[in-house]
PDB file of C-alpha atoms in Angstrom:
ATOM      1  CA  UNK R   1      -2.521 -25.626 -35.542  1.00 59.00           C
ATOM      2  CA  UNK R   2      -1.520 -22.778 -33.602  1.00 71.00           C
ATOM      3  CA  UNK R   3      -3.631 -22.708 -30.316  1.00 77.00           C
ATOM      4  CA  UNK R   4      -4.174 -18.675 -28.783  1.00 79.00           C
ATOM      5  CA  UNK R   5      -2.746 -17.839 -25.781  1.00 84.00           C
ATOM      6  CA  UNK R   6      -4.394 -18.289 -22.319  1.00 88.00           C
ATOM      7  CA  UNK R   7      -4.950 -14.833 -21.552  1.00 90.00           C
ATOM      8  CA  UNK R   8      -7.677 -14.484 -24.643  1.00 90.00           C
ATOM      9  CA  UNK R   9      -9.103 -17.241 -23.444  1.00 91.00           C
ATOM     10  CA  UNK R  10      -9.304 -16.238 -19.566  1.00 92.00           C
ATOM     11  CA  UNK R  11     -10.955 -12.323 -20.791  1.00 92.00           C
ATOM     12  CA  UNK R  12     -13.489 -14.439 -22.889  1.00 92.00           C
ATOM     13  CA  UNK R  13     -14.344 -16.982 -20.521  1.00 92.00           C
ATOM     14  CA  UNK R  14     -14.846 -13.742 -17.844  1.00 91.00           C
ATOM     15  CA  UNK R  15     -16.842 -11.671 -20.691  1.00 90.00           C
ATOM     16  CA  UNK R  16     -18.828 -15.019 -21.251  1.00 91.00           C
ATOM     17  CA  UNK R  17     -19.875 -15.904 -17.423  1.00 91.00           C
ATOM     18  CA  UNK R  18     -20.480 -11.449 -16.775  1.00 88.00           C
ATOM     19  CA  UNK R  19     -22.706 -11.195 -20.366  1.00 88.00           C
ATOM     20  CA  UNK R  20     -20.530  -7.842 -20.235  1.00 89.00           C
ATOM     21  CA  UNK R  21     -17.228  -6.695 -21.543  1.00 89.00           C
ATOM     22  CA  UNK R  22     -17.223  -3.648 -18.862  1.00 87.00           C
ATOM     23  CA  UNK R  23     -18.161  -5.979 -15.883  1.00 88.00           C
ATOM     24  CA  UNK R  24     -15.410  -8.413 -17.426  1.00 88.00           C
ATOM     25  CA  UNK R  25     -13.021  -5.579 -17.283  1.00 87.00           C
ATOM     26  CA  UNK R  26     -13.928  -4.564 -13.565  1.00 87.00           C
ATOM     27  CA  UNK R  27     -13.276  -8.455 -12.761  1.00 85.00           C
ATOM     28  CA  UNK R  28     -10.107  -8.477 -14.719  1.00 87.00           C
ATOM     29  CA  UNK R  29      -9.070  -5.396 -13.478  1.00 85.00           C
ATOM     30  CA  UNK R  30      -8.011  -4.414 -16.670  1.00 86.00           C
ATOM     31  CA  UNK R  31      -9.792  -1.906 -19.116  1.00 89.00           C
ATOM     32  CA  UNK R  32     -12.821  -1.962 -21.222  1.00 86.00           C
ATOM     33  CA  UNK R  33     -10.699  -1.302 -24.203  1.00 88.00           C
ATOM     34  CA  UNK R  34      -8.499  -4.416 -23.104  1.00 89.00           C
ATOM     35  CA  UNK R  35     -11.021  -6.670 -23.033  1.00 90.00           C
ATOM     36  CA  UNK R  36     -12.492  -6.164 -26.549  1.00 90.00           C
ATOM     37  CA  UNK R  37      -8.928  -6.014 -27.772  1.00 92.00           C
ATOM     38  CA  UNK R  38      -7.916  -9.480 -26.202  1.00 91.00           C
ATOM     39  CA  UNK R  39     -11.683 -11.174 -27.145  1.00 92.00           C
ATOM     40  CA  UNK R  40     -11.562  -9.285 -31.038  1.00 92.00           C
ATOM     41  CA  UNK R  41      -8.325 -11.310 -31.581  1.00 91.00           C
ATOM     42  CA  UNK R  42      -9.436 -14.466 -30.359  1.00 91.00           C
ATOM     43  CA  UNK R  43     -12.498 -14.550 -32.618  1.00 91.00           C
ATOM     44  CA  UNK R  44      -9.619 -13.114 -35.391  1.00 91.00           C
ATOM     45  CA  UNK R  45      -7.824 -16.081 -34.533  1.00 90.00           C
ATOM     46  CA  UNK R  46     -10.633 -18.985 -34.645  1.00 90.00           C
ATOM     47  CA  UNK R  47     -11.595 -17.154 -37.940  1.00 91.00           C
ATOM     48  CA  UNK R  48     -15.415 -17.190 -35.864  1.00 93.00           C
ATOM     49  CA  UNK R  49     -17.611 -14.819 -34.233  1.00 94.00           C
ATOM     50  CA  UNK R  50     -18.262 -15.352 -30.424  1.00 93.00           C
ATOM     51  CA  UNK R  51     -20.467 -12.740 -28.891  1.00 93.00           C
ATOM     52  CA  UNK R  52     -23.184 -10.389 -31.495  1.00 92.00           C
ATOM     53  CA  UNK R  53     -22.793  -6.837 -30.230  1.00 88.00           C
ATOM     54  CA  UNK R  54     -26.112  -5.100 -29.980  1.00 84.00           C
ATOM     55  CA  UNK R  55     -26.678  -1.719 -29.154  1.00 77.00           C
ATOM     56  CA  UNK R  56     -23.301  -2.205 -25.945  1.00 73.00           C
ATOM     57  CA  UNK R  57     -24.836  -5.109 -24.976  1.00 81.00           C
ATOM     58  CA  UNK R  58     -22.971  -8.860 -26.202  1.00 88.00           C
ATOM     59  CA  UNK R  59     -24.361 -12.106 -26.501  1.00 91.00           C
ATOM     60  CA  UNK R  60     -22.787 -15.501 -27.514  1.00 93.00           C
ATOM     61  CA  UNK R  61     -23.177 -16.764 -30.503  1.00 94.00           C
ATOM     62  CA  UNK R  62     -23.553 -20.132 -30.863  1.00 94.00           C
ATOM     63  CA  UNK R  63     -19.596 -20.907 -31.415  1.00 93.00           C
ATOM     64  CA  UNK R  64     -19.425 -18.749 -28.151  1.00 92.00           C
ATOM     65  CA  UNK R  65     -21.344 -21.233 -25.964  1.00 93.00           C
ATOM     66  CA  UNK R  66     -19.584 -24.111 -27.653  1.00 94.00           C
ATOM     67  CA  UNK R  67     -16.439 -22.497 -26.318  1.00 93.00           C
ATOM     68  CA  UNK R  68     -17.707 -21.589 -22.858  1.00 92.00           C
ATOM     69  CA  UNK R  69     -18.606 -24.940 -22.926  1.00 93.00           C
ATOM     70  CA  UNK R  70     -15.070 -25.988 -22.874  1.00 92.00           C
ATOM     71  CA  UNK R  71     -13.531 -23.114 -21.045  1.00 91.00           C
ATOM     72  CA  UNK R  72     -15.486 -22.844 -17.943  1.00 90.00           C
ATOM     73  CA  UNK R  73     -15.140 -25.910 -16.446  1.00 91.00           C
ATOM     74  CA  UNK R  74     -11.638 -25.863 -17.510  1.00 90.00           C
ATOM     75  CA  UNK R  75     -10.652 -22.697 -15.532  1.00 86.00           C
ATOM     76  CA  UNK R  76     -12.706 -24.014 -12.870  1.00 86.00           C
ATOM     77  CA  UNK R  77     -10.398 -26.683 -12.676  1.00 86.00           C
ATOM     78  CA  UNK R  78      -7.262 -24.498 -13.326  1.00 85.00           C
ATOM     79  CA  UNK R  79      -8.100 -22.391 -10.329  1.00 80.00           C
ATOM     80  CA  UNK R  80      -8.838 -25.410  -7.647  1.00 74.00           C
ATOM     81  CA  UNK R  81      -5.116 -27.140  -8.496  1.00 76.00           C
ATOM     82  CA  UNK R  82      -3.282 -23.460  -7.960  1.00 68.00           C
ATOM     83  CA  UNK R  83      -5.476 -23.328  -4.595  1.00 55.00           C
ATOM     84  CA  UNK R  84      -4.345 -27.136  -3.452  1.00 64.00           C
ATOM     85  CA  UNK R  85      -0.857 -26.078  -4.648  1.00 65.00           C
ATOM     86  CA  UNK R  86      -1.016 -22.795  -2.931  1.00 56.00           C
ATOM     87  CA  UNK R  87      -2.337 -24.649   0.538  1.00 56.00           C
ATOM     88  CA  UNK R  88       0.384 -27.248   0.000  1.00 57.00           C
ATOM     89  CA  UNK R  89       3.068 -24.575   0.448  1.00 57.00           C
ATOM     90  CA  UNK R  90       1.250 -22.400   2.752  1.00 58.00           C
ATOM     91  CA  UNK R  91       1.249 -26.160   5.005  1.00 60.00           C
ATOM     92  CA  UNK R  92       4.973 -25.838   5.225  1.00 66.00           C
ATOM     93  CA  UNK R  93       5.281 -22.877   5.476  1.00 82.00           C
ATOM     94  CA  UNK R  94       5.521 -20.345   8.604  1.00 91.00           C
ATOM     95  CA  UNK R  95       4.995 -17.035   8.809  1.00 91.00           C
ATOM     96  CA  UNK R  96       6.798 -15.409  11.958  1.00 94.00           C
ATOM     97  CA  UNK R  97       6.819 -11.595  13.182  1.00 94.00           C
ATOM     98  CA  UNK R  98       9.195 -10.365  14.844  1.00 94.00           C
ATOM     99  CA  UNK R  99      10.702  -6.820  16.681  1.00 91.00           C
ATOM    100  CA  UNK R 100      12.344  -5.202  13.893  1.00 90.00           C
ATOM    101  CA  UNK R 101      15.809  -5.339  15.585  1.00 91.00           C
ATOM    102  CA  UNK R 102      15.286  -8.372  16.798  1.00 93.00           C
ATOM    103  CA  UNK R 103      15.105  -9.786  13.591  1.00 93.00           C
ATOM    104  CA  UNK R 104      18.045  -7.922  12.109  1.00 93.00           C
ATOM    105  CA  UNK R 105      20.630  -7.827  14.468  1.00 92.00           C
ATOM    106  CA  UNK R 106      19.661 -11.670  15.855  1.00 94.00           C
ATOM    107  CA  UNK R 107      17.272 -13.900  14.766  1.00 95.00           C
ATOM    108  CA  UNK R 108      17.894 -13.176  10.628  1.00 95.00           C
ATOM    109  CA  UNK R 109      21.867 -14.133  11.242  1.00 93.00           C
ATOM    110  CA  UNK R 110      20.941 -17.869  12.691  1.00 94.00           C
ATOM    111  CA  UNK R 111      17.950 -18.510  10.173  1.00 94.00           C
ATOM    112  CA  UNK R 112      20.190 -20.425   8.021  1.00 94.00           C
ATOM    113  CA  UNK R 113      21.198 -23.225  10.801  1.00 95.00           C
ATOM    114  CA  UNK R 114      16.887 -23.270  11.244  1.00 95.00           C
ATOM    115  CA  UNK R 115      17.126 -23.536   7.296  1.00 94.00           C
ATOM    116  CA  UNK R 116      19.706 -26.552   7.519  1.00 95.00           C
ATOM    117  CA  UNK R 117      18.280 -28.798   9.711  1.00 94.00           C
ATOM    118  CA  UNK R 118      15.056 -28.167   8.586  1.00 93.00           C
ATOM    119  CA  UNK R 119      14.855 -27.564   4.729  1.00 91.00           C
ATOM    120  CA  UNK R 120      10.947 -28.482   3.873  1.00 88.00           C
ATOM    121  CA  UNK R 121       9.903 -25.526   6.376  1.00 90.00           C
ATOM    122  CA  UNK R 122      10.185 -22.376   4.965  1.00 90.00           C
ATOM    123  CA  UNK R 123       9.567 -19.162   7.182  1.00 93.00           C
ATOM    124  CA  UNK R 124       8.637 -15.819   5.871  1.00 92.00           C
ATOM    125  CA  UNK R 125      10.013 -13.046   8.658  1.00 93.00           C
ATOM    126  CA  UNK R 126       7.756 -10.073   8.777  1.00 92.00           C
ATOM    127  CA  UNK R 127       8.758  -6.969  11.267  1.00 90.00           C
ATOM    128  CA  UNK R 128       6.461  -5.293  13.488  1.00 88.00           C
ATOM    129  CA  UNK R 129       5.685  -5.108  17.016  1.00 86.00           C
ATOM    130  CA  UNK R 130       3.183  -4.453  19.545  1.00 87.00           C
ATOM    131  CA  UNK R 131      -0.202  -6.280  19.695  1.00 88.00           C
ATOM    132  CA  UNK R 132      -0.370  -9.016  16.992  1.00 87.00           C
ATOM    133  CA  UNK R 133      -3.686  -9.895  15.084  1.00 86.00           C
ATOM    134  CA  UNK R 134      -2.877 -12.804  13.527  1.00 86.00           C
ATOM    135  CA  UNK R 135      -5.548 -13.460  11.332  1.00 79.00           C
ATOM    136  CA  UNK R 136      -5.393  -9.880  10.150  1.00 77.00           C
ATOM    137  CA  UNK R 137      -2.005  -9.870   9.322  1.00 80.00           C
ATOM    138  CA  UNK R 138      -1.400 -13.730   8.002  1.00 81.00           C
ATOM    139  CA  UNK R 139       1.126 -14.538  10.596  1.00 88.00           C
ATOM    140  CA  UNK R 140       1.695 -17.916  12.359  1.00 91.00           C
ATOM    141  CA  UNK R 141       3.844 -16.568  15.224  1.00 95.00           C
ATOM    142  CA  UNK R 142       5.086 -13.963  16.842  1.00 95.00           C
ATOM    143  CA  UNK R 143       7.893 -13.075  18.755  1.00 96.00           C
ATOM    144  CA  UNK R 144       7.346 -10.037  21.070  1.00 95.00           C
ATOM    145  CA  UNK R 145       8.657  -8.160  24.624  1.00 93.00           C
ATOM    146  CA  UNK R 146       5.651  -8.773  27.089  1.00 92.00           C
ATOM    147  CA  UNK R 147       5.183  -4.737  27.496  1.00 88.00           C
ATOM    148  CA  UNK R 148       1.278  -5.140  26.124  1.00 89.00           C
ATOM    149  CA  UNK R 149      -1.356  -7.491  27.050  1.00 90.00           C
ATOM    150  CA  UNK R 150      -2.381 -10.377  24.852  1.00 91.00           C
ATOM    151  CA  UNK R 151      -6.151 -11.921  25.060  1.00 89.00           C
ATOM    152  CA  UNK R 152      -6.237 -15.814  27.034  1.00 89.00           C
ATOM    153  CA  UNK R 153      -6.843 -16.840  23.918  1.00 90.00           C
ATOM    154  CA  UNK R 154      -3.229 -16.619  22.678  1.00 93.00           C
ATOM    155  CA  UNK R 155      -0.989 -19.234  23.816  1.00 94.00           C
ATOM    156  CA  UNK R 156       2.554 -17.760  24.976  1.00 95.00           C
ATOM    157  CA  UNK R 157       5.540 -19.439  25.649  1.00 95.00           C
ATOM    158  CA  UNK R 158       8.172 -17.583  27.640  1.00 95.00           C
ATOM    159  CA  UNK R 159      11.872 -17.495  25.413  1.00 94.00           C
ATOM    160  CA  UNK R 160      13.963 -15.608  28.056  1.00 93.00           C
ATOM    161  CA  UNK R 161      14.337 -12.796  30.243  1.00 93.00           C
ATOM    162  CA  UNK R 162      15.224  -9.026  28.935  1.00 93.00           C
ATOM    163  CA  UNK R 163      18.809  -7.910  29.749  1.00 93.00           C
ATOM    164  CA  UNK R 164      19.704  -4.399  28.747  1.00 95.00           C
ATOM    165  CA  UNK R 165      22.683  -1.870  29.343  1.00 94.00           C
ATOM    166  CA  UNK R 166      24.570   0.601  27.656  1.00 94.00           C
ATOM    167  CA  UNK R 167      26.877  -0.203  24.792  1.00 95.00           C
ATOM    168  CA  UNK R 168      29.436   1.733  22.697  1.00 93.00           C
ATOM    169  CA  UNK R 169      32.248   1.836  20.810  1.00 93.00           C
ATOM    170  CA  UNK R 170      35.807   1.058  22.465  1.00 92.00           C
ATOM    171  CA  UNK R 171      37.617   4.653  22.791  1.00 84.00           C
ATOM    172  CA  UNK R 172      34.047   6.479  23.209  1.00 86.00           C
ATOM    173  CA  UNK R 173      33.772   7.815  27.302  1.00 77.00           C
ATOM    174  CA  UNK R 174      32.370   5.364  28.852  1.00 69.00           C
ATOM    175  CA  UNK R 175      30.620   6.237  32.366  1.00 65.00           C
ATOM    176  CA  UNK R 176      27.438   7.334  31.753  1.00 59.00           C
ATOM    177  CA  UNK R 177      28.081  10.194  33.758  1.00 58.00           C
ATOM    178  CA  UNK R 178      30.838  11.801  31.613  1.00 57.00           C
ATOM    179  CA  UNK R 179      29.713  15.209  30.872  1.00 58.00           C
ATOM    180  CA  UNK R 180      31.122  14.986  26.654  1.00 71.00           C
ATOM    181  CA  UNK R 181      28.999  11.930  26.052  1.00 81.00           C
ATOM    182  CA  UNK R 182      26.213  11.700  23.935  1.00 90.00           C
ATOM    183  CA  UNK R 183      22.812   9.622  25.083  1.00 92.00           C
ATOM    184  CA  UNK R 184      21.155   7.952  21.664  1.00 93.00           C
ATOM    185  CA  UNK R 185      17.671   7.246  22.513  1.00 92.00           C
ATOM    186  CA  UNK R 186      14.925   5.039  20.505  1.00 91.00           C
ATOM    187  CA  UNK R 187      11.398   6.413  20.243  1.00 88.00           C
ATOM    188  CA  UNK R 188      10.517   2.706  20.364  1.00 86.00           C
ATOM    189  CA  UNK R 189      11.491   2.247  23.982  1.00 89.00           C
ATOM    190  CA  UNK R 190      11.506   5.844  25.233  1.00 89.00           C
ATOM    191  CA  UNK R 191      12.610   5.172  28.856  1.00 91.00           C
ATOM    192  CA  UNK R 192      14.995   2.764  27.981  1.00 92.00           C
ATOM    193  CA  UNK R 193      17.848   5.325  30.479  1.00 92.00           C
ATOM    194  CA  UNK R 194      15.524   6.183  32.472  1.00 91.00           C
ATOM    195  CA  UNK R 195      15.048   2.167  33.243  1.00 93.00           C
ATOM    196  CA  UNK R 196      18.247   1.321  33.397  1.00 93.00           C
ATOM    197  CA  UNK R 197      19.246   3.761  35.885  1.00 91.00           C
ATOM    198  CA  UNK R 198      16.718   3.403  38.243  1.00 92.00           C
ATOM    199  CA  UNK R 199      17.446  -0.769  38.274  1.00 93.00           C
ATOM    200  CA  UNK R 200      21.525   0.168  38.410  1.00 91.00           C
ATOM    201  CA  UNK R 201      21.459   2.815  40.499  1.00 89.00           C
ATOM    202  CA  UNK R 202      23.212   4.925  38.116  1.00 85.00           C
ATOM    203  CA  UNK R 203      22.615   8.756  37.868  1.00 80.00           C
ATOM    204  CA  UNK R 204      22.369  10.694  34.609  1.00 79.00           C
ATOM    205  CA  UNK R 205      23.789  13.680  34.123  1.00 78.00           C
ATOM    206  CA  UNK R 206      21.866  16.199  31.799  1.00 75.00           C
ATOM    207  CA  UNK R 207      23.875  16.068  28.642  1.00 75.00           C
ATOM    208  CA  UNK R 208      23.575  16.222  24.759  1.00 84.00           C
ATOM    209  CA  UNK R 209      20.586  13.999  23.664  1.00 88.00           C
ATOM    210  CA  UNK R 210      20.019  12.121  20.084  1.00 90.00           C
ATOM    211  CA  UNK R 211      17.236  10.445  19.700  1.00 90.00           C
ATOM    212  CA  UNK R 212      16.466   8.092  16.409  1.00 91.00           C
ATOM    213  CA  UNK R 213      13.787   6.117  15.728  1.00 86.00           C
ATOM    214  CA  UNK R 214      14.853   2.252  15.919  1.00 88.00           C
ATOM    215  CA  UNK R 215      17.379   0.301  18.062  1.00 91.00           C
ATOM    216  CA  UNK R 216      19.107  -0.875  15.141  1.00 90.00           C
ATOM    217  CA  UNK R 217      19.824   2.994  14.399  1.00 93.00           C
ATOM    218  CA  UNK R 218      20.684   3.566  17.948  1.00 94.00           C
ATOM    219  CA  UNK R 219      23.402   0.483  17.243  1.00 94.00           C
ATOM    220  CA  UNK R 220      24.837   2.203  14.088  1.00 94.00           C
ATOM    221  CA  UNK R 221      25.174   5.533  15.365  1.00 94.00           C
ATOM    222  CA  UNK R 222      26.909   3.576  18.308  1.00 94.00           C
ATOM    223  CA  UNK R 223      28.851   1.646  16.269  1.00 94.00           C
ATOM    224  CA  UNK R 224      29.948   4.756  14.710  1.00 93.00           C
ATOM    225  CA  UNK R 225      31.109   6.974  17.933  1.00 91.00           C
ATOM    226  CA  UNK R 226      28.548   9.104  17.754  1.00 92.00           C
ATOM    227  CA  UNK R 227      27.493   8.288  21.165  1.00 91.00           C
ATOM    228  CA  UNK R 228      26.355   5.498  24.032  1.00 93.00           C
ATOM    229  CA  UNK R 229      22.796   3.452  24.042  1.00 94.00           C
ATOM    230  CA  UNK R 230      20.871   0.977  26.110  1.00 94.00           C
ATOM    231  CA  UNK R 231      20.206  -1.748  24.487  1.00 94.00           C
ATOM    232  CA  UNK R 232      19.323  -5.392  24.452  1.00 93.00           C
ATOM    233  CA  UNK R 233      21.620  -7.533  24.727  1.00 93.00           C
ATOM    234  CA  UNK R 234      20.243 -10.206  21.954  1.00 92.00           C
ATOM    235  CA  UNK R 235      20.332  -6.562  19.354  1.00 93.00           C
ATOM    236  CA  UNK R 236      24.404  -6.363  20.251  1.00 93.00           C
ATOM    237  CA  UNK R 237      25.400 -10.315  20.398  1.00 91.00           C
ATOM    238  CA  UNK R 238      27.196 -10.270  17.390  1.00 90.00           C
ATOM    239  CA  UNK R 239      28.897  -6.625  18.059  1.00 93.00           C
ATOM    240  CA  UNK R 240      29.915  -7.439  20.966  1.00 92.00           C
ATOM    241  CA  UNK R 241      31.368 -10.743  20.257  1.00 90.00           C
ATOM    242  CA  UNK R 242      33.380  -8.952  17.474  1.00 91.00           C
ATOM    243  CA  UNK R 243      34.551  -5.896  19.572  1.00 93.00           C
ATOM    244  CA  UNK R 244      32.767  -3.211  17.504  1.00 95.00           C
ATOM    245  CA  UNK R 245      31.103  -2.596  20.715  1.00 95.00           C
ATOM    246  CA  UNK R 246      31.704  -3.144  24.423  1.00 94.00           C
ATOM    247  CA  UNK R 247      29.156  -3.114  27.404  1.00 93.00           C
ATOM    248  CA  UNK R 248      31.498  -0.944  30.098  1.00 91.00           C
ATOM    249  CA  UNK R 249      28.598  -1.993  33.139  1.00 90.00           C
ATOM    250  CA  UNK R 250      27.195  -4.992  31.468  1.00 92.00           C
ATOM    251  CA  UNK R 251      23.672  -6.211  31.364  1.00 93.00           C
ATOM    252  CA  UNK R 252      20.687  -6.404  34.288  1.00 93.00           C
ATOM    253  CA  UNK R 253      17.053  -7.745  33.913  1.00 93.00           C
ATOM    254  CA  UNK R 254      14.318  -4.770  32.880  1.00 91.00           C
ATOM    255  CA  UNK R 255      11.984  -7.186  34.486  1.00 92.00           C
ATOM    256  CA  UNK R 256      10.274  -7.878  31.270  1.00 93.00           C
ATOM    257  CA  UNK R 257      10.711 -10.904  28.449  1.00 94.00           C
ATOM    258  CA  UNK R 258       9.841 -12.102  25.374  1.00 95.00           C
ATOM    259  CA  UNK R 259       7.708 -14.342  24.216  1.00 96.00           C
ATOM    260  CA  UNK R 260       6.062 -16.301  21.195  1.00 96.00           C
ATOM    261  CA  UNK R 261       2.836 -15.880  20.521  1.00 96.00           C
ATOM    262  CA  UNK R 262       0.857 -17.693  18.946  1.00 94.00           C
ATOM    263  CA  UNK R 263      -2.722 -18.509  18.317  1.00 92.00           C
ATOM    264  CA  UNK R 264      -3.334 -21.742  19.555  1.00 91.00           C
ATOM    265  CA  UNK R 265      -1.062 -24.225  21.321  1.00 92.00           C
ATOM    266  CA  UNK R 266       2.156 -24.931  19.442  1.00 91.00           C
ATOM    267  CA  UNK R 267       1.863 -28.575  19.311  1.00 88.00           C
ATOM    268  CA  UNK R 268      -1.185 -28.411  17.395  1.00 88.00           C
ATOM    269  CA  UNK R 269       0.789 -27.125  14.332  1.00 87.00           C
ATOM    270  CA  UNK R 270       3.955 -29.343  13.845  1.00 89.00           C
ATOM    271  CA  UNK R 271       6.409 -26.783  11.995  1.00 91.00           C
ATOM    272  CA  UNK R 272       5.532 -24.308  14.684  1.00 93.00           C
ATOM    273  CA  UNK R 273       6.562 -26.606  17.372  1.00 94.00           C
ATOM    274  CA  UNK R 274       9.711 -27.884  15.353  1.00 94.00           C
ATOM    275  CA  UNK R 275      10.715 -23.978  15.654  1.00 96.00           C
ATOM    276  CA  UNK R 276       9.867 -22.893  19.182  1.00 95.00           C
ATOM    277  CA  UNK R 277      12.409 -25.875  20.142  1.00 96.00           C
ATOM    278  CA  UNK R 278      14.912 -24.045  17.735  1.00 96.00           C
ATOM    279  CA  UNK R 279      14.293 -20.558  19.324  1.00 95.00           C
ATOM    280  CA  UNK R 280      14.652 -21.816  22.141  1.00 94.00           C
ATOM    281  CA  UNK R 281      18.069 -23.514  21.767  1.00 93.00           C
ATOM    282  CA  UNK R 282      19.599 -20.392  20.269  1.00 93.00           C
ATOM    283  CA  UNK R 283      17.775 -18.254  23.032  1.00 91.00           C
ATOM    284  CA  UNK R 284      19.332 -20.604  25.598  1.00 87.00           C
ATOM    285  CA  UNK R 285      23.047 -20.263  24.033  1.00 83.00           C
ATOM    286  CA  UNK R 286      22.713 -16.579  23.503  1.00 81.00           C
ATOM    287  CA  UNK R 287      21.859 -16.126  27.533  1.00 74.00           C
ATOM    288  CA  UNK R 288      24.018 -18.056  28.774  1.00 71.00           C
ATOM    289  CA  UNK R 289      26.740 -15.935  27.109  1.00 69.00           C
ATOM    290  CA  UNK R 290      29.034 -14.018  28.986  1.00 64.00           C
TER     291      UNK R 290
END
């Protein structure tokens, strides 16, 4: 005996509960048309009738409530075991935001040592920044630069200090003053210069201007001598330690820092503790870097 496939089953067990193919197919999501397609080859199947059709309207017959019988508790059932195993995985697993460069140029390169000394977490990275909502947007943690404010209500734990300065690539002028170079700008951090030369004491000549949208295309257009940008220094690590780019004047503190954010206190969700003491040992390495 050949046994139909699920799907018939799951638009007649819909059609069955609504009393109504067309409700069935707004449930579904699917069309009308699908619905009486899936349902007309079940009954084709069973070689029996399950709903009378009267005048758009459908009612079960009695092999239909024999078989609702059967279904209903059965995909009752079906959908509590794919929530418990949905939960199960959702319990170790983390969802962390981060600052899109952030992520790209640092944290994304060290997930795999989090990975290997801690394979039964696994942590989906989403980008953004700014305020977080973190019921809204499904997130356990986030890591952010303190430039908004957070409600009391969100725990924050401080990772490290913000150092920034200009970066380019070796050969490119390298004073900021030189009258040939080229300033890259992000419209994320729009007085990023501006910043730095008031801490440094540096003074900016007017010059030629490009200004992109993200750090990390700041970095590339760096990276490829199109010009010099401020940066931080966790986006350049790698670059830097590689000699695609150098910092000519180094690093200074902004005065702000980031943090991770999160919605209650870390210890009262194990895997988010387990990787705020991670961050925070590659944090710690990465600042005390020369």
């Amino acid at each position: 005996m050949q046994i139909p496939n699920l799907t018939a089953f799951r638009y007649f067990d819909t059609a069955a509960k609504a009393g109504s193919f067309v409700q069935a197919a707004q449930l579904l999501h699917v069309t009308h048309g699908a619905v009486s397609r899936q349902i007309r080859a079940l009954e084709e199947s069973l070689g029996v009738e399950l709903f009378e059709r009267r005048n758009r309207a459908v009612f079960l017959t009695q092999a239909g409530r024999q078989l609702l019988h059967v279904t209903a508790p059965m995909f009752e059932r079906l959908e509590d075991v794919v929530y418990q195993l949905q939960q199960t995985q959702r319990e170790h697993a983390l969802v962390v935001s981060c600052e899109p460069t952030i992520a790209m140029k640092w944290l994304i390169p060290r997930l795999g040592d989090f990975h290997a000394r801690h394979p039964t977490i696994t942590v989906h990275l989403m980008t953004a920044g700014g305020p977080v909502n973190f019921s809204k947007m499904g997130i356990d943690l986030a890591i952010r630069r303190d430039d908004f404010h957070w409600a009391d209500s969100v725990f924050g734990l401080k990772l490290c200090e913000e150092m920034i300065g200009p970066v380019c690539m070796p050969g490119y002028p390298q004073t900021t003053s030189a009258a040939k170079q080229v300033r890259l700008h992000s419209s994320s951090r729009p007085q990023a210069w501006a910043t730095w030369a008031r801490l440094s004491g540096n003074v900016l000549r007017q010059g030629s201007k490009l200004e992109l949208e993200h750090f990390y295309l700041c970095i590339q257009a760096a990276l490829s001598g199109q010009g010099m940008t401020i940066v931080s220094k966790l986006m350049v690590e790698d670059e830097l330690h590689n000699g695609q780019l150098i910092a000519p004047q180094g690093f200074i503190k902004d005065g702000s820092a980031y943090y991770l954010l999160s919605p209650q206190a870390l210890d009262q969700t194990p895997r988010a503790e387990i990787f705020a003491q991670w961050l925070c040992e590659q944090l710690s390495e990465s600042v005390h870097q020369p």
